[in-house]
Coordinates of C-alpha atoms and ligand atoms in Angstrom, one line a residue:
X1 CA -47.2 -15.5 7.8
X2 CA -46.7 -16.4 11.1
X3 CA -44.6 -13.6 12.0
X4 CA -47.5 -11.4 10.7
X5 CA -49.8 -8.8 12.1
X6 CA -53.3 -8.9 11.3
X7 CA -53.2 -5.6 9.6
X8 CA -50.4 -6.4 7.1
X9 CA -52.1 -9.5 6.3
X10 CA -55.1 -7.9 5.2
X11 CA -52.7 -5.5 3.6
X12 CA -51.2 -8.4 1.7
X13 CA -54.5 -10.1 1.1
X14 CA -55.9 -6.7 -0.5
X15 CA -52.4 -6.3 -2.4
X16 CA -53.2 -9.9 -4.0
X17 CA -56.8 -9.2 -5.0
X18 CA -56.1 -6.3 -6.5
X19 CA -53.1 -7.7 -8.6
X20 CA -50.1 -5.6 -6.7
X21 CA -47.7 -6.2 -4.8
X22 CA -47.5 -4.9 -1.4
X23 CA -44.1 -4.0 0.3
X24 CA -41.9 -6.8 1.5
X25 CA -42.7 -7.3 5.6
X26 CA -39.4 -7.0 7.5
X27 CA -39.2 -8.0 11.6
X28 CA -38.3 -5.5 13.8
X29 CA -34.9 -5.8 15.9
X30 CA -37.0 -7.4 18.3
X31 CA -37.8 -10.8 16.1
X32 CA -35.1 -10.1 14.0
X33 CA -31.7 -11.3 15.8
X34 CA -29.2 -12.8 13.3
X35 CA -27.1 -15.5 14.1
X36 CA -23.6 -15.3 13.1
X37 CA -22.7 -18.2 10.7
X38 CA -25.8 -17.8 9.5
X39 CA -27.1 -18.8 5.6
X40 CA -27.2 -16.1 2.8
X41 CA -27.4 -16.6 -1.1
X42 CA -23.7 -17.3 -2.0
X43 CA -22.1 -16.7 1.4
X44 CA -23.1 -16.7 5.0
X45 CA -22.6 -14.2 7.3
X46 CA -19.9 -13.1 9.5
X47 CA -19.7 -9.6 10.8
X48 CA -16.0 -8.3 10.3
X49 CA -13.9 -7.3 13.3
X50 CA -13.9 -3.4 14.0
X51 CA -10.1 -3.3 13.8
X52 CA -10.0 -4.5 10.4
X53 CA -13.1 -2.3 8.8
X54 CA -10.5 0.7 10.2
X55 CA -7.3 -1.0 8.8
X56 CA -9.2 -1.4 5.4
X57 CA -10.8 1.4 5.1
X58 CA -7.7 3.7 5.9
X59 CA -5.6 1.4 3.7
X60 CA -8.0 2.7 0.5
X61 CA -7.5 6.1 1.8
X62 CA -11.9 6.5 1.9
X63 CA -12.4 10.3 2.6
X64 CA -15.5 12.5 1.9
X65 CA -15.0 12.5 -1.6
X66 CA -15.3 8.4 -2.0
X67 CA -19.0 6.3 -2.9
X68 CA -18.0 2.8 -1.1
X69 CA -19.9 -0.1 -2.3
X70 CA -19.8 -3.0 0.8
X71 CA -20.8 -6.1 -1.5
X72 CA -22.9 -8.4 0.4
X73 CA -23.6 -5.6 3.6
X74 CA -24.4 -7.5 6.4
X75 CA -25.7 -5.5 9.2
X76 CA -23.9 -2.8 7.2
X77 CA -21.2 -1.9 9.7
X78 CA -18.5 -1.0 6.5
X79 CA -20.8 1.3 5.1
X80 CA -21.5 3.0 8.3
X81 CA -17.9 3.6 9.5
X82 CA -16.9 4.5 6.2
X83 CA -19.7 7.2 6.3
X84 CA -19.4 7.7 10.3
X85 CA -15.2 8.0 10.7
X86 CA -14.1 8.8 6.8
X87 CA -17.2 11.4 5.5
X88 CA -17.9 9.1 2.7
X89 CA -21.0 8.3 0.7
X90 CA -21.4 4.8 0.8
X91 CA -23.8 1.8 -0.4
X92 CA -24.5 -1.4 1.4
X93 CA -25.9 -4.3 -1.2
X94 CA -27.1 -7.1 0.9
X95 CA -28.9 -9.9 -0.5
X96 CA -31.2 -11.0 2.4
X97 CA -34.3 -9.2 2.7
X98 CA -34.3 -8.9 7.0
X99 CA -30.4 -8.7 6.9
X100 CA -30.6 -5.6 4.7
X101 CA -34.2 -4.3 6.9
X102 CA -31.6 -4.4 9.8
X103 CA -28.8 -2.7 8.0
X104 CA -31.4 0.1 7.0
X105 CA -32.2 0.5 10.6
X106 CA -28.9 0.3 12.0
X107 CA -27.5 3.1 9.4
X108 CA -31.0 5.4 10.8
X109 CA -29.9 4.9 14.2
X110 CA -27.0 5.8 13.2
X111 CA -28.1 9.5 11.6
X112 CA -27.0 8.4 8.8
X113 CA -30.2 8.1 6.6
X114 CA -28.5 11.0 4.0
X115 CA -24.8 9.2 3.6
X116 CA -25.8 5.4 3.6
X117 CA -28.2 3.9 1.7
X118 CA -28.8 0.4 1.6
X119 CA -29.8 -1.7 -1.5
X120 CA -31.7 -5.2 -0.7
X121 CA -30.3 -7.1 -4.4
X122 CA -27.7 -9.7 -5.7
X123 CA -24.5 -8.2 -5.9
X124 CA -24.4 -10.2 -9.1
X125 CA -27.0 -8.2 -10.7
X126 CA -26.9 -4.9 -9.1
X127 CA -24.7 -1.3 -10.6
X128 CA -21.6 -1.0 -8.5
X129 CA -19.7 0.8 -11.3
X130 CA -20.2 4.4 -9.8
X131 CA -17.3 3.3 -7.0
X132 CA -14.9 4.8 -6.1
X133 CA -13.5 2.2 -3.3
X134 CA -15.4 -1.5 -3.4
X135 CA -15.3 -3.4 0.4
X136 CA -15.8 -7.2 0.3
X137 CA -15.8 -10.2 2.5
X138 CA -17.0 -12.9 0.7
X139 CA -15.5 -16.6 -0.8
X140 CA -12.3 -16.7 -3.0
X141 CA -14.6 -18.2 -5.7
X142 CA -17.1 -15.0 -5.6
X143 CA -13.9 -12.6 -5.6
X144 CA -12.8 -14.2 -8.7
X145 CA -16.3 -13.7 -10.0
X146 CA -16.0 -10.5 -9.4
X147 CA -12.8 -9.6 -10.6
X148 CA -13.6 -9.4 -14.2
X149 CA -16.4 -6.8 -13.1
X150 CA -13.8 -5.2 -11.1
X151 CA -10.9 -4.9 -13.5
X152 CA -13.5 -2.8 -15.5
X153 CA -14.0 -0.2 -13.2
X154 CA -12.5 2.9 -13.4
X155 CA -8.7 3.2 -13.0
X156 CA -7.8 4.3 -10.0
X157 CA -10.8 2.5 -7.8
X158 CA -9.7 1.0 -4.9
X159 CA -10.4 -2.8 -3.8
X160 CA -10.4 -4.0 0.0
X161 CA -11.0 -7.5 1.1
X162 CA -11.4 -9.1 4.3
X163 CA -10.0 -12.6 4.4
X164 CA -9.6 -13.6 1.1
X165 CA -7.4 -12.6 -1.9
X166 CA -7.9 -12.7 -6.3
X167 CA -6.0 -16.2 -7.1
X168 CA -2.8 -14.4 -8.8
X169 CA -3.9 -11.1 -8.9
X170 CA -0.9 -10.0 -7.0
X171 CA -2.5 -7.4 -3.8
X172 CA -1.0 -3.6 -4.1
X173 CA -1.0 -4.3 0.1
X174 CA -1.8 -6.6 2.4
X175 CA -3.5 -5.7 5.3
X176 CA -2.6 -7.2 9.2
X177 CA -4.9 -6.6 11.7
X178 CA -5.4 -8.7 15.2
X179 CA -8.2 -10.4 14.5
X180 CA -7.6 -11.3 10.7
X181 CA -6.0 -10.2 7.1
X182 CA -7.1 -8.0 4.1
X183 CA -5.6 -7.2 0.5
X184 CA -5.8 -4.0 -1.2
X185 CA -6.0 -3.6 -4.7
X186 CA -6.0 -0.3 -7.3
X187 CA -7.7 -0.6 -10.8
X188 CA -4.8 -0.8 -12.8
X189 CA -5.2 1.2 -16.1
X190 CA -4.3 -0.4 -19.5
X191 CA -1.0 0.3 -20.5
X192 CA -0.7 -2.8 -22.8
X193 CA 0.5 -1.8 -26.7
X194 CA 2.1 -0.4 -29.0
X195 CA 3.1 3.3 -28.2
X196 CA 5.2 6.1 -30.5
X197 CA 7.7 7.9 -27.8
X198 CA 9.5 11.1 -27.6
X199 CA 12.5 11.3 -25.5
X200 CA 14.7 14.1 -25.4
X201 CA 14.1 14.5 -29.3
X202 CA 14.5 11.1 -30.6
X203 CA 11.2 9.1 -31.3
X204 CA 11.1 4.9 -30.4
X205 CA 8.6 2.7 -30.0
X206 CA 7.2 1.0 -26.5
X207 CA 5.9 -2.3 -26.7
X208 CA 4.3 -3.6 -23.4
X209 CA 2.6 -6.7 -22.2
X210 CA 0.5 -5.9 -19.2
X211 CA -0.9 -8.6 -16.1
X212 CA -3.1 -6.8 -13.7
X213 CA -1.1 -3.9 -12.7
X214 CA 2.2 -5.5 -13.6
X215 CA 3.8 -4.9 -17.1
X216 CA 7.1 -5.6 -19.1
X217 CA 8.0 -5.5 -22.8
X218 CA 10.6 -3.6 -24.6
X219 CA 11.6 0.2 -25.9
X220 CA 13.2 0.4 -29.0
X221 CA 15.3 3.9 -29.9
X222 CA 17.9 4.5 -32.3
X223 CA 18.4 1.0 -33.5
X224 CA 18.7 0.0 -30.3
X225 CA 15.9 -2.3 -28.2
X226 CA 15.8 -2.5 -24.4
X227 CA 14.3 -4.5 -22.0
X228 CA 11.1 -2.9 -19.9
X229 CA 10.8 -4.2 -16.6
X230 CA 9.8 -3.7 -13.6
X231 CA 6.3 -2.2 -15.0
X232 CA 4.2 -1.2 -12.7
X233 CA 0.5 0.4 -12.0
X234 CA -0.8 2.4 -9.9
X235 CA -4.4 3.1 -11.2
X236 CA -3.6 5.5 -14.0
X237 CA 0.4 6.6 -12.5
X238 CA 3.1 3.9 -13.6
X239 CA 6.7 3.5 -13.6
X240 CA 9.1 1.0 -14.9
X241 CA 12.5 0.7 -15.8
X242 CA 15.2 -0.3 -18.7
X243 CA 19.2 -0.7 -19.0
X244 CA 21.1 1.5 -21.2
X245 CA 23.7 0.5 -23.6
X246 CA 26.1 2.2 -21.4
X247 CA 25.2 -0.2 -18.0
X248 CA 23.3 2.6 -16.3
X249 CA 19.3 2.1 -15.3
X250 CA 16.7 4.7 -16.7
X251 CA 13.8 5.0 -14.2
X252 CA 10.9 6.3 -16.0
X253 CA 7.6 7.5 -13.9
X254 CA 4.7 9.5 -14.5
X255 CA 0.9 9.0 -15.7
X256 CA -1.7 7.5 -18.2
X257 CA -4.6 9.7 -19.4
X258 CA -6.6 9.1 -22.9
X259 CA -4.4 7.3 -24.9
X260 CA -1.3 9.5 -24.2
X261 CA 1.9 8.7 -21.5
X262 CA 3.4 11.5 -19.7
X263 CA 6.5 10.7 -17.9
X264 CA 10.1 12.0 -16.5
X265 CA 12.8 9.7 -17.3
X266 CA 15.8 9.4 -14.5
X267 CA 19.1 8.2 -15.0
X268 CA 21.6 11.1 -13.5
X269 CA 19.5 14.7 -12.9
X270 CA 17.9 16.5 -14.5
X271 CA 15.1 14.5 -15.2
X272 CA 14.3 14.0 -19.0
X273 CA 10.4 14.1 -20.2
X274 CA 9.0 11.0 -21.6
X275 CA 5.8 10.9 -24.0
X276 CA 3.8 8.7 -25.8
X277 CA 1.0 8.5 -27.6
X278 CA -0.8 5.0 -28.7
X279 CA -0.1 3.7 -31.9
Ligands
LIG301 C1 -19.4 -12.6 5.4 S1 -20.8 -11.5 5.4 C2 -20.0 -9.9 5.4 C3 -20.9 -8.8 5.9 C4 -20.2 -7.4 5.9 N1 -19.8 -7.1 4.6 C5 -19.1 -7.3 6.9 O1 -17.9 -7.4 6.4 O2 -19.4 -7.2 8.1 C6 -21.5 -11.7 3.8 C7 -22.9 -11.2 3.5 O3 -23.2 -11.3 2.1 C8 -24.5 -11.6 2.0 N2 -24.7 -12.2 0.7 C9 -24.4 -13.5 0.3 N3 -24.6 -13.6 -1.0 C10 -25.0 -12.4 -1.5 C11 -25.3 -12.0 -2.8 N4 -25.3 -12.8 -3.9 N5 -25.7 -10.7 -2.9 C12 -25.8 -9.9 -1.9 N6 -25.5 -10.2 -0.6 C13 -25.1 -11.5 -0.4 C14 -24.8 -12.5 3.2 O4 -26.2 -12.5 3.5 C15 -24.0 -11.9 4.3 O5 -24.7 -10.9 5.0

């Protein structure tokens, strides 16, 4: 109230007597000055270094045809360079109410009013889901929070974070900058099963066990079972790799759509297709 000119407090009063609620007050930049350090609902805030936004955002490869969520926006400098230097869309959710007023500013001064929107709301509650690349810099203990949420998103979406990593969710890349460290992450798809495989006219079975975007398990054709390993994900593109009976290593490659694997096995040229569909 203090902070309060007379006209939105009549405002406010009239919004009460009539039962509605009248638009939450926000300070201008001139009261508002945030102090780095500074409370906020599950984390405080600290601005990231410019250096690392870039190293971050060019590590998920943002371009104009990305929606970045920043969870927990700050003054909303990620969603801003990610919109200002990469052409992406891109969605600031900041929980407090003066800290998301100034991110809303700073993205108008900005010109960016058609590319950035800002969302005042608990990144606990709100969407995210339409992402194509999620930004964070939060706690370890909010990532892993998060990371059921995330390992639901689409395969494929990409996962920066300043500072701090998922436990043993092993990062795709890690990320050096001068002032500080990210991980990178790609939504694994799920590649865990049992498939039926065609390869080069026989038919086997694929068995896989799957950890984040790592996998193993075992490929069984003509009698014969092999050892997967070296399973790996790339959002929906994999490889992996097994020993033949004769001492020479298949490399198999290739992509995950819909329930079906199509892949190129390699062991000596040509390449031999691989498919499979889930049992
Ligand atoms: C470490 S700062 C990061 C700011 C910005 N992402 C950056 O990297 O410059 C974390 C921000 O998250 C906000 N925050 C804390 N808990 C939140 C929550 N549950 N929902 C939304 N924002 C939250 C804080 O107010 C703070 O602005």
């Amino acid at each position: 109230m203090r902070n309060m000119g007379k006209r939105s407090f009549i405002t406010s009063l009239l919004g009460l007597c009539l039962g509605i609620s009248a638009p939450a007050q926000t300070l201008g930049d001139d009261q508002y000055k945030p102090t780095v350090g500074q409370s906020g609902k599950d984390v405080v805030w600290v601005p990231s270094p410019d250096q690392l936004i870039e190293k971050m955002l060019r590590t998920a490869q943002v371009t104009d045809k990305d929606l970045v969520y920043d969870l927990g926006a700050g003054d909303g400098k990620i969603a801003i360079a990610a919109a200002l230097y990469h052409g992406a869309r891109a969605v600031g959710i900041e929980f407090n109410p003066e800290m998301a007023a100034l991110a809303q500013r700073n993205v108008e001064r900005a010109g960016l009013k058609d590319k950035v929107s800002i969302i005042r709301g608990d990144i606990f509650v709100e969407d995210f889901s339409s992402a194509t690349v999620v930004t964070l810099y939060l706690l370890p203990q909010l990532n892993l929070r998060l990371k059921p949420i995330l390992q639901k998103m689409k395969p494929g979406t990409r996962v920066v974070s300043n500072s701090f990593n998922m436990d043993d969710w092993v990062p795709d890349e890690t990320i050096e900058a001068d002032r500080g460290r990210g991980y990178f992450w790609i939504i694994p798809a799920r590649i865990e099963g049992q498939w039926t495989v065609q390869l080069g006219g026989q038919t086997g079975q694929l068995s896989l066990q799957q950890k984040d975007q790592m996998f193993d398990g075992s490929l069984s054709l003509q009698g014969q079972t092999y050892k997967v390993v070296k399973g790996r994900l790339r959002g929906n593109e994999f490889q992996f790799e097994y020993q033949r009976s004769d001492g020479s290593v298949a490399k198999v490659s290739g992509r995950i759509d819909a329930g079906r694997l199509q892949a190129q096995q390699q062991v000596l040229s040509p390449a031999v297709p691989l498919s499979a569909q889930k049992q």
